[in-house]
Coordinates of C-alpha atoms in Angstrom, one line a residue:
X10 CA 0.2 0.0 -0.3
X11 CA 0.8 3.8 -0.5
X12 CA 1.3 6.0 2.1
X13 CA -0.3 10.3 1.9
X14 CA 3.9 10.9 2.1
X15 CA 3.8 9.4 -1.1
X16 CA 1.3 11.5 -2.6
X17 CA 3.7 14.8 -1.3
X18 CA 6.9 13.2 -2.5
X19 CA 5.9 12.7 -6.0
X20 CA 4.2 16.3 -6.0
X21 CA 6.9 17.6 -4.7
X22 CA 9.8 15.7 -6.4
X23 CA 8.7 14.4 -9.8
X24 CA 8.4 17.0 -12.7
X25 CA 6.0 17.1 -15.3
X26 CA 3.4 15.9 -13.1
X27 CA 0.2 18.3 -13.3
X28 CA -2.1 16.6 -10.8
X29 CA -1.7 13.5 -8.6
X30 CA -4.9 11.5 -7.1
X31 CA -4.5 9.0 -4.2
X32 CA -7.4 6.2 -4.4
X33 CA -8.7 3.8 -2.5
X34 CA -11.6 1.3 -3.0
X35 CA -14.3 -0.7 -1.2
X36 CA -18.2 -1.7 -2.5
X37 CA -20.9 -2.1 -0.5
X38 CA -24.6 -1.6 -1.2
X39 CA -26.5 1.2 -1.4
X40 CA -30.0 2.0 -0.5
X41 CA -32.9 4.4 -1.4
X42 CA -36.8 4.1 -1.3
X43 CA -36.7 0.4 -1.4
X44 CA -34.2 0.1 -4.2
X45 CA -31.1 -1.2 -3.6
X46 CA -27.9 -1.6 -6.0
X47 CA -24.2 -3.3 -5.4
X48 CA -21.4 -0.7 -6.5
X49 CA -17.9 0.3 -6.5
X50 CA -17.1 3.1 -4.1
X51 CA -14.2 5.0 -5.4
X52 CA -12.1 7.4 -2.5
X53 CA -10.2 9.7 -4.1
X54 CA -9.6 13.7 -4.2
X55 CA -11.0 16.7 -6.6
X56 CA -7.5 16.1 -8.3
X57 CA -8.9 12.6 -10.0
X58 CA -10.7 15.0 -12.0
X59 CA -7.9 17.0 -13.3
X60 CA -5.8 13.6 -14.0
X61 CA -8.4 12.2 -16.0
X62 CA -11.4 14.8 -17.3
X63 CA -14.7 13.2 -16.6
X64 CA -17.5 16.2 -17.0
X65 CA -20.0 16.0 -15.0
X66 CA -23.8 15.9 -16.1
X67 CA -25.1 17.3 -13.3
X68 CA -24.1 18.9 -9.7
X69 CA -20.2 19.8 -8.4
X70 CA -17.2 18.2 -7.1
X71 CA -15.8 18.1 -3.8
X72 CA -15.3 21.4 -2.1
X73 CA -11.7 21.4 0.0
X74 CA -13.3 21.6 2.8
X75 CA -15.4 18.3 2.4
X76 CA -12.6 16.8 1.4
X77 CA -10.6 17.7 4.6
X78 CA -13.5 16.7 7.0
X79 CA -14.1 13.9 5.3
X80 CA -17.4 14.7 4.9
X81 CA -20.0 11.9 3.3
X82 CA -21.1 13.5 0.2
X83 CA -20.7 11.6 -3.3
X84 CA -20.2 12.0 -6.9
X85 CA -22.6 8.3 -8.4
X86 CA -22.0 7.5 -11.8
X87 CA -25.0 7.2 -14.3
X88 CA -25.8 3.4 -13.7
X89 CA -25.7 4.2 -9.8
X90 CA -28.3 7.1 -11.0
X91 CA -30.5 4.9 -13.1
X92 CA -31.0 2.0 -10.6
X93 CA -31.1 4.1 -7.5
X94 CA -33.0 6.8 -8.4
X95 CA -34.8 4.8 -11.3
X96 CA -34.0 7.9 -13.8
X97 CA -34.8 10.6 -11.4
X98 CA -32.8 13.4 -10.3
X99 CA -30.4 12.3 -7.7
X100 CA -28.3 15.6 -6.9
X101 CA -29.4 16.8 -3.7
X102 CA -31.1 13.7 -2.5
X103 CA -29.7 11.4 0.4
X104 CA -29.0 7.6 0.2
X105 CA -27.2 4.7 2.4
X106 CA -24.3 3.1 1.1
X107 CA -23.3 0.3 3.7
X108 CA -23.5 2.1 7.2
X109 CA -23.2 5.7 5.4
X110 CA -25.8 8.1 5.1
X111 CA -24.5 9.7 1.9
X112 CA -25.4 13.2 0.0
X113 CA -25.5 13.1 -3.6
X114 CA -23.4 16.5 -4.9
X115 CA -22.6 15.5 -8.6
X116 CA -23.6 12.8 -11.0
X117 CA -21.4 11.9 -14.0
X118 CA -21.7 11.7 -17.6
X119 CA -22.0 8.5 -19.7
X120 CA -18.7 6.7 -20.2
X121 CA -19.7 2.9 -21.1
X122 CA -18.3 -0.4 -21.0
X123 CA -14.5 -0.2 -20.7
X124 CA -12.1 -1.9 -22.1
X125 CA -11.9 -4.7 -19.8
X126 CA -15.9 -4.8 -19.9
X127 CA -16.4 -3.3 -16.7
X128 CA -19.1 -0.8 -16.6
X129 CA -17.7 2.7 -15.8
X130 CA -20.7 4.4 -14.8
X131 CA -21.2 1.7 -12.1
X132 CA -19.1 4.3 -9.3
X133 CA -19.9 6.3 -6.8
X134 CA -17.3 8.9 -5.7
X135 CA -16.5 10.3 -2.4
X136 CA -13.5 11.8 -0.3
X137 CA -10.5 9.8 0.4
X138 CA -10.8 10.4 3.8
X139 CA -14.7 9.4 4.0
X140 CA -13.5 6.1 2.5
X141 CA -11.2 5.6 4.7
X142 CA -12.9 6.2 7.6
X143 CA -16.0 4.5 7.1
X144 CA -15.2 1.9 4.6
X145 CA -11.3 0.5 4.8
X146 CA -11.0 1.4 8.1
X147 CA -7.1 2.5 7.1
X148 CA -5.2 5.1 5.8
X149 CA -3.6 3.1 2.8
X150 CA -3.9 3.8 -0.5
X151 CA -4.4 1.5 -3.0
X152 CA -3.4 3.3 -6.2
X153 CA -2.4 7.0 -7.3
X154 CA -2.8 8.4 -10.7
X155 CA -0.7 10.7 -12.5
X156 CA -1.3 13.5 -14.9
X157 CA 1.3 14.1 -17.1
X158 CA 2.1 17.8 -18.5
X159 CA 2.3 16.6 -23.1
X160 CA 5.5 18.7 -23.0
X161 CA 7.7 16.3 -20.9
X162 CA 8.2 12.8 -22.4
X163 CA 6.0 10.4 -20.4
X164 CA 8.8 8.0 -20.6
X165 CA 11.2 10.8 -18.1
X166 CA 8.2 10.9 -16.0
X167 CA 7.9 7.6 -15.8
X168 CA 11.6 6.7 -14.8
X169 CA 11.8 9.5 -12.5
X170 CA 8.6 8.0 -10.4
X171 CA 9.8 4.7 -10.4
X172 CA 13.2 6.2 -9.0
X173 CA 11.6 7.8 -6.2
X174 CA 9.1 5.0 -5.7
X175 CA 12.0 2.8 -5.5
X176 CA 13.8 4.8 -3.0
X177 CA 11.0 5.4 -0.6
X178 CA 10.5 1.9 -0.4
X179 CA 14.2 0.5 -0.2
X180 CA 13.2 -1.7 -3.3
X181 CA 16.3 -0.4 -4.9
X182 CA 18.7 -3.4 -6.4
X183 CA 15.4 -5.6 -5.8
X184 CA 12.5 -6.3 -7.6
X185 CA 9.8 -3.4 -7.3
X186 CA 6.6 -4.5 -5.5
X187 CA 4.6 -1.8 -7.3
X188 CA 3.0 -1.3 -11.0
X189 CA 3.2 1.7 -13.0
X190 CA 0.9 1.4 -15.7
X191 CA 1.2 3.8 -18.6
X192 CA -2.6 4.9 -20.6
X193 CA -3.1 7.7 -22.8
X194 CA -6.7 9.1 -23.8
X195 CA -7.8 12.3 -26.0
X196 CA -10.0 14.4 -24.3
X197 CA -12.1 17.5 -24.5
X198 CA -10.9 20.5 -22.9
X199 CA -13.2 23.3 -22.0
X200 CA -11.4 25.5 -24.3
X201 CA -12.7 22.9 -26.7
X202 CA -9.5 21.8 -28.0
X203 CA -8.0 18.5 -28.0
X204 CA -4.7 17.0 -26.0
X205 CA -3.5 14.6 -25.1
X206 CA -3.7 13.1 -21.5
X207 CA -1.2 10.6 -20.1
X208 CA -1.9 9.3 -16.7
X209 CA 0.4 7.2 -15.1
X210 CA -1.5 4.5 -12.7
X211 CA -0.1 2.8 -9.2
X212 CA -2.1 0.3 -7.8
X213 CA -2.6 -3.3 -7.1
X214 CA 0.2 -4.5 -5.2
X215 CA 1.0 -1.6 -5.6
X216 CA 0.0 0.3 -8.5
X217 CA 0.9 3.6 -10.0
X218 CA -0.4 5.1 -13.1
X219 CA 0.4 7.6 -15.2

């Protein structure tokens, strides 16, 4: 697992990163007025929406105060909205997920199926501290998403990230106990131009993603 200090180290020591988003995950059943739906809970920060732009269909993202306090607020995917709220307005409603009562502050735009077959819209995104305290019971971070400035070579950022993590995890000269995945996607920015987004992902056992 990664630690909060790893996030700070990447932000301070890896040139070319544009945003660093820690993640942890859990699963639970959500309930609203007799409807129930089991979904993935993704605990992260607002930087998540900078690393991989995912426009909201409605509502807003987390405020710094909500993140710092670990508030029970959430942004839900289209699949969750459809099955839990039966297609009705979700923003402003409160539902229970696991043992937590959560206020819906946003709904994500539809993404559809992922390349590996999973439904990307079947997700509940909550502040990292909320998920750590109320679901996983640990401050561990399972994955890190790192946005890369397109003026930098991805390979250079990947190399710097690997060196930093090897040093911090004391694996220099040994097999890495983390994985780095590099993905690229085309995304439309708010200015209407098309940019190439490179992400570094850290997760798994453990992983870091660019």
